[in-house]
PDB file of C-alpha atoms and ligand atoms in Angstrom:
ATOM      1  CA  MET A1394       0.000   0.000   0.000  1.00 75.00           C
ATOM      2  CA  ALA A1395       1.112   3.560  -0.532  1.00 92.00           C
ATOM      3  CA  VAL A1396       0.120   7.040   0.499  1.00 96.00           C
ATOM      4  CA  TYR A1397      -0.210   9.447  -2.432  1.00 97.00           C
ATOM      5  CA  PRO A1398      -0.052  13.244  -2.397  1.00 97.00           C
ATOM      6  CA  ILE A1399      -3.564  14.693  -2.571  1.00 97.00           C
ATOM      7  CA  ARG A1400      -4.189  17.044  -5.498  1.00 97.00           C
ATOM      8  CA  THR A1401      -5.440  20.457  -4.487  1.00 95.00           C
ATOM      9  CA  PHE A1402      -7.460  23.340  -5.929  1.00 93.00           C
ATOM     10  CA  GLY A1403      -5.937  24.559  -9.192  1.00 92.00           C
ATOM     11  CA  ASP A1404      -4.914  21.083 -10.361  1.00 95.00           C
ATOM     12  CA  PRO A1405      -6.826  20.465 -13.628  1.00 96.00           C
ATOM     13  CA  VAL A1406      -7.424  16.768 -12.823  1.00 97.00           C
ATOM     14  CA  LEU A1407      -9.973  17.886 -10.214  1.00 97.00           C
ATOM     15  CA  ARG A1408     -12.035  19.592 -12.934  1.00 96.00           C
ATOM     16  CA  LEU A1409     -12.261  16.630 -15.299  1.00 96.00           C
ATOM     17  CA  PRO A1410     -15.024  14.022 -15.151  1.00 98.00           C
ATOM     18  CA  CYS A1411     -13.658  10.580 -14.295  1.00 98.00           C
ATOM     19  CA  VAL A1412     -13.958   7.664 -16.688  1.00 98.00           C
ATOM     20  CA  GLU A1413     -16.109   4.579 -15.942  1.00 98.00           C
ATOM     21  CA  VAL A1414     -14.127   1.603 -14.681  1.00 98.00           C
ATOM     22  CA  THR A1415     -14.318  -1.465 -16.935  1.00 98.00           C
ATOM     23  CA  GLU A1416     -11.471  -3.650 -15.622  1.00 98.00           C
ATOM     24  CA  PHE A1417     -11.952  -5.273 -12.216  1.00 98.00           C
ATOM     25  CA  ASP A1418      -8.483  -6.637 -11.593  1.00 98.00           C
ATOM     26  CA  ALA A1419      -5.562  -6.546  -9.151  1.00 98.00           C
ATOM     27  CA  THR A1420      -4.622  -3.034 -10.349  1.00 97.00           C
ATOM     28  CA  LEU A1421      -8.036  -1.737  -9.318  1.00 98.00           C
ATOM     29  CA  ARG A1422      -7.853  -3.467  -5.925  1.00 98.00           C
ATOM     30  CA  LYS A1423      -4.406  -1.973  -5.301  1.00 98.00           C
ATOM     31  CA  LEU A1424      -5.661   1.469  -6.317  1.00 98.00           C
ATOM     32  CA  ALA A1425      -8.567   1.163  -3.842  1.00 98.00           C
ATOM     33  CA  ASP A1426      -6.181   0.031  -1.052  1.00 98.00           C
ATOM     34  CA  ASP A1427      -3.815   2.928  -1.765  1.00 98.00           C
ATOM     35  CA  MET A1428      -6.727   5.376  -1.797  1.00 98.00           C
ATOM     36  CA  LEU A1429      -7.927   4.098   1.592  1.00 98.00           C
ATOM     37  CA  GLU A1430      -4.446   4.428   3.056  1.00 98.00           C
ATOM     38  CA  THR A1431      -4.121   7.953   1.626  1.00 98.00           C
ATOM     39  CA  MET A1432      -7.565   8.881   3.024  1.00 98.00           C
ATOM     40  CA  TYR A1433      -6.750   7.579   6.523  1.00 97.00           C
ATOM     41  CA  ALA A1434      -3.379   9.365   6.507  1.00 97.00           C
ATOM     42  CA  ALA A1435      -4.968  12.704   5.529  1.00 96.00           C
ATOM     43  CA  PRO A1436      -7.219  12.104   7.559  1.00 95.00           C
ATOM     44  CA  GLY A1437     -10.537  12.247   5.736  1.00 95.00           C
ATOM     45  CA  VAL A1438     -13.871  10.396   5.538  1.00 97.00           C
ATOM     46  CA  GLY A1439     -13.874  10.038   1.748  1.00 98.00           C
ATOM     47  CA  LEU A1440     -11.476  10.225  -1.199  1.00 98.00           C
ATOM     48  CA  ALA A1441     -12.142  10.164  -4.945  1.00 98.00           C
ATOM     49  CA  ALA A1442      -9.607   8.693  -7.401  1.00 98.00           C
ATOM     50  CA  ASN A1443      -8.977  11.989  -9.196  1.00 98.00           C
ATOM     51  CA  GLN A1444      -7.868  13.484  -5.866  1.00 98.00           C
ATOM     52  CA  ILE A1445      -4.718  11.388  -6.274  1.00 98.00           C
ATOM     53  CA  GLY A1446      -4.560  12.116 -10.010  1.00 98.00           C
ATOM     54  CA  VAL A1447      -6.245   8.935 -11.288  1.00 98.00           C
ATOM     55  CA  GLN A1448      -9.143   9.736 -13.594  1.00 98.00           C
ATOM     56  CA  LYS A1449     -11.209   6.656 -12.773  1.00 98.00           C
ATOM     57  CA  ARG A1450     -14.748   6.626 -11.467  1.00 98.00           C
ATOM     58  CA  LEU A1451     -14.401   5.256  -7.939  1.00 98.00           C
ATOM     59  CA  PHE A1452     -14.137   6.545  -4.408  1.00 98.00           C
ATOM     60  CA  VAL A1453     -13.337   5.166  -0.969  1.00 98.00           C
ATOM     61  CA  TYR A1454     -14.877   6.166   2.342  1.00 98.00           C
ATOM     62  CA  ASP A1455     -15.093   5.521   6.041  1.00 97.00           C
ATOM     63  CA  ILE A1456     -17.358   7.720   8.117  1.00 96.00           C
ATOM     64  CA  GLY A1457     -16.450   5.768  11.238  1.00 94.00           C
ATOM     65  CA  ASP A1458     -18.246   2.446  10.675  1.00 91.00           C
ATOM     66  CA  SER A1459     -16.028   0.556   8.247  1.00 95.00           C
ATOM     67  CA  PRO A1460     -14.051   1.186   5.066  1.00 97.00           C
ATOM     68  CA  GLY A1461     -15.895   1.034   1.746  1.00 98.00           C
ATOM     69  CA  VAL A1462     -15.216   1.363  -1.971  1.00 98.00           C
ATOM     70  CA  ILE A1463     -17.793   2.260  -4.625  1.00 98.00           C
ATOM     71  CA  VAL A1464     -16.978   1.938  -8.327  1.00 98.00           C
ATOM     72  CA  ASN A1465     -19.038   3.703 -11.040  1.00 98.00           C
ATOM     73  CA  PRO A1466     -21.477   5.208  -8.505  1.00 98.00           C
ATOM     74  CA  VAL A1467     -24.814   6.649  -9.580  1.00 97.00           C
ATOM     75  CA  LEU A1468     -26.829   8.783  -7.173  1.00 96.00           C
ATOM     76  CA  SER A1469     -30.626   8.695  -7.152  1.00 91.00           C
ATOM     77  CA  ALA A1470     -33.681   9.067  -4.936  1.00 82.00           C
ATOM     78  CA  HIS A1471     -32.566  12.097  -2.988  1.00 87.00           C
ATOM     79  CA  LEU A1472     -34.713  13.517  -0.210  1.00 92.00           C
ATOM     80  CA  GLY A1473     -34.795  16.547   2.064  1.00 96.00           C
ATOM     81  CA  GLU A1474     -32.186  19.199   2.747  1.00 96.00           C
ATOM     82  CA  TRP A1475     -29.451  19.440   5.354  1.00 95.00           C
ATOM     83  CA  GLU A1476     -27.040  22.274   6.059  1.00 95.00           C
ATOM     84  CA  TYR A1477     -23.679  21.227   7.424  1.00 95.00           C
ATOM     85  CA  THR A1478     -20.144  22.576   7.725  1.00 95.00           C
ATOM     86  CA  GLU A1479     -18.257  20.911   4.906  1.00 95.00           C
ATOM     87  CA  GLY A1480     -14.604  20.816   3.909  1.00 96.00           C
ATOM     88  CA  CYS A1481     -12.520  19.028   1.293  1.00 97.00           C
ATOM     89  CA  LEU A1482      -9.033  17.513   1.342  1.00 97.00           C
ATOM     90  CA  SER A1483      -8.419  19.200  -2.013  1.00 96.00           C
ATOM     91  CA  VAL A1484      -9.316  22.637  -0.628  1.00 95.00           C
ATOM     92  CA  PRO A1485      -7.423  22.302   2.662  1.00 91.00           C
ATOM     93  CA  ASP A1486      -8.348  24.127   5.879  1.00 88.00           C
ATOM     94  CA  LEU A1487     -11.408  25.907   4.468  1.00 92.00           C
ATOM     95  CA  HIS A1488     -14.968  25.088   5.488  1.00 93.00           C
ATOM     96  CA  TRP A1489     -18.387  26.370   4.541  1.00 93.00           C
ATOM     97  CA  GLU A1490     -22.002  25.866   5.506  1.00 93.00           C
ATOM     98  CA  ILE A1491     -23.415  23.994   2.527  1.00 94.00           C
ATOM     99  CA  VAL A1492     -26.938  22.703   1.911  1.00 94.00           C
ATOM    100  CA  ARG A1493     -27.206  19.295   0.300  1.00 95.00           C
ATOM    101  CA  PHE A1494     -29.765  16.494   0.159  1.00 97.00           C
ATOM    102  CA  LYS A1495     -30.298  14.858   3.549  1.00 97.00           C
ATOM    103  CA  GLU A1496     -30.809  11.367   2.161  1.00 97.00           C
ATOM    104  CA  VAL A1497     -29.558   9.768  -1.028  1.00 97.00           C
ATOM    105  CA  HIS A1498     -29.455   6.370  -2.650  1.00 97.00           C
ATOM    106  CA  VAL A1499     -26.410   5.192  -4.574  1.00 97.00           C
ATOM    107  CA  ASP A1500     -25.956   2.247  -6.925  1.00 98.00           C
ATOM    108  CA  GLY A1501     -22.543   1.063  -8.037  1.00 98.00           C
ATOM    109  CA  LEU A1502     -20.131  -1.836  -8.063  1.00 98.00           C
ATOM    110  CA  ASP A1503     -17.612  -3.221  -5.613  1.00 98.00           C
ATOM    111  CA  VAL A1504     -13.930  -3.750  -6.565  1.00 98.00           C
ATOM    112  CA  ASP A1505     -14.821  -7.183  -7.978  1.00 97.00           C
ATOM    113  CA  GLY A1506     -17.559  -5.766 -10.200  1.00 98.00           C
ATOM    114  CA  ASN A1507     -20.509  -6.997  -8.118  1.00 98.00           C
ATOM    115  CA  PRO A1508     -23.525  -4.663  -7.870  1.00 98.00           C
ATOM    116  CA  ILE A1509     -23.954  -2.805  -4.581  1.00 97.00           C
ATOM    117  CA  SER A1510     -26.452  -0.234  -3.418  1.00 97.00           C
ATOM    118  CA  LEU A1511     -26.518   1.961  -0.366  1.00 95.00           C
ATOM    119  CA  ASP A1512     -28.877   4.366   1.351  1.00 95.00           C
ATOM    120  CA  GLY A1513     -27.226   7.160   3.262  1.00 95.00           C
ATOM    121  CA  ASP A1514     -28.486   9.987   5.414  1.00 95.00           C
ATOM    122  CA  ASP A1515     -26.804  12.922   7.180  1.00 95.00           C
ATOM    123  CA  LEU A1516     -22.984  12.515   7.102  1.00 96.00           C
ATOM    124  CA  MET A1517     -23.108   9.422   4.897  1.00 96.00           C
ATOM    125  CA  ALA A1518     -25.367  11.176   2.372  1.00 97.00           C
ATOM    126  CA  ARG A1519     -23.133  14.263   2.508  1.00 97.00           C
ATOM    127  CA  MET A1520     -20.016  12.197   1.811  1.00 97.00           C
ATOM    128  CA  LEU A1521     -21.697  10.318  -1.070  1.00 97.00           C
ATOM    129  CA  GLN A1522     -22.750  13.574  -2.749  1.00 97.00           C
ATOM    130  CA  HIS A1523     -19.332  15.174  -2.167  1.00 98.00           C
ATOM    131  CA  GLU A1524     -17.418  12.217  -3.658  1.00 98.00           C
ATOM    132  CA  VAL A1525     -19.713  11.788  -6.679  1.00 98.00           C
ATOM    133  CA  ASP A1526     -19.226  15.519  -7.310  1.00 98.00           C
ATOM    134  CA  HIS A1527     -15.450  14.930  -7.362  1.00 98.00           C
ATOM    135  CA  LEU A1528     -15.890  12.147  -9.925  1.00 98.00           C
ATOM    136  CA  ASP A1529     -17.958  14.535 -12.063  1.00 98.00           C
ATOM    137  CA  GLY A1530     -15.124  17.099 -11.891  1.00 98.00           C
ATOM    138  CA  ARG A1531     -16.922  19.325  -9.386  1.00 97.00           C
ATOM    139  CA  LEU A1532     -15.531  20.760  -6.148  1.00 96.00           C
ATOM    140  CA  LEU A1533     -17.558  21.898  -3.153  1.00 94.00           C
ATOM    141  CA  LEU A1534     -16.840  25.472  -4.268  1.00 94.00           C
ATOM    142  CA  SER A1535     -19.582  25.040  -6.884  1.00 93.00           C
ATOM    143  CA  HIS A1536     -22.136  24.748  -4.035  1.00 93.00           C
ATOM    144  CA  LEU A1537     -21.237  28.088  -2.421  1.00 94.00           C
ATOM    145  CA  ASP A1538     -23.463  31.119  -2.665  1.00 91.00           C
ATOM    146  CA  ARG A1539     -22.100  34.280  -4.269  1.00 93.00           C
ATOM    147  CA  ARG A1540     -20.760  35.760  -1.037  1.00 92.00           C
ATOM    148  CA  GLN A1541     -19.161  32.506   0.148  1.00 91.00           C
ATOM    149  CA  HIS A1542     -17.621  32.014  -3.292  1.00 92.00           C
ATOM    150  CA  LYS A1543     -16.072  35.480  -3.273  1.00 93.00           C
ATOM    151  CA  GLU A1544     -14.567  34.860   0.178  1.00 91.00           C
ATOM    152  CA  ALA A1545     -13.318  31.447  -0.918  1.00 91.00           C
ATOM    153  CA  MET A1546     -11.544  32.842  -3.978  1.00 92.00           C
ATOM    154  CA  ARG A1547      -9.940  35.529  -1.832  1.00 92.00           C
ATOM    155  CA  ALA A1548      -8.714  32.974   0.722  1.00 90.00           C
ATOM    156  CA  LEU A1549      -7.369  30.706  -2.030  1.00 89.00           C
ATOM    157  CA  ARG A1550      -5.573  33.608  -3.746  1.00 89.00           C
ATOM    158  CA  ARG A1551      -3.995  34.640  -0.458  1.00 88.00           C
ATOM    159  CA  ARG A1552      -2.905  31.076   0.178  1.00 84.00           C
ATOM    160  CA  ALA A1553      -1.387  30.853  -3.319  1.00 82.00           C
ATOM    161  CA  MET A1554       0.668  33.945  -2.456  1.00 85.00           C
ATOM    162  CA  GLY A1555       1.846  32.274   0.740  1.00 81.00           C
ATOM    163  CA  LEU A1556      -0.145  34.549   3.048  1.00 77.00           C
ATOM    164  CA  SER A1557      -2.098  33.261   6.001  1.00 68.00           C
ATOM    165  CA  ASP A1558      -5.750  34.230   6.259  1.00 60.00           C
ATOM    166  CA  ASP A1559      -5.231  36.785   9.014  1.00 58.00           C
ATOM    167  CA  GLU A1560      -2.261  38.606   7.473  1.00 52.00           C
ATOM    168  CA  ARG A1561      -2.789  41.870   5.700  1.00 52.00           C
ATOM    169  CA  GLU A1562      -1.853  42.359   2.079  1.00 52.00           C
ATOM    170  CA  PRO A1563       1.774  43.486   1.742  1.00 51.00           C
ATOM    171  CA  VAL A1564       2.081  47.109   0.659  1.00 59.00           C
ATOM    172  CA  GLY A1565       4.214  47.937  -2.404  1.00 63.00           C
TER     173      GLY A1565
HETATM  174 NI1  LIG B2450     -13.371  16.597  -1.367  1.00 53.61          NI
END
């Protein structure tokens, strides 16, 4: 197993939709194991393949119950709304209140290609929506309102310049 560097905001691989997995072999199982190890090291509760630069449609997760892998996930049957403070390993240290569906259903495959389906609510539903967004090339920034988005861009620009969030702009 191996821990990979996690790609962050600005890396184009995070903006590209991932490609459906068609080969269920040892390479895929190793990728899933490496993704889990990378996620636990971060630490995070979910990790999509493109977050380590692999443009394949799968993600791993563990919201505290047990580790899981879902390949080629499709979300459906969403219900309700839930606002929650959400962050992302690819947009480190920044968090926003984001409204998402409270309950979702997901169909997909396991690493051996067998069909699986899951119902999630609250944190599980949040994670499922967040990770499927990643696989579609979407970051949580796309769920921010106009004001949150403006603040996010400012914080990310400051970070890119090597400034911390509470420093003032250098003069001159
Ligand atoms: Ni994320």
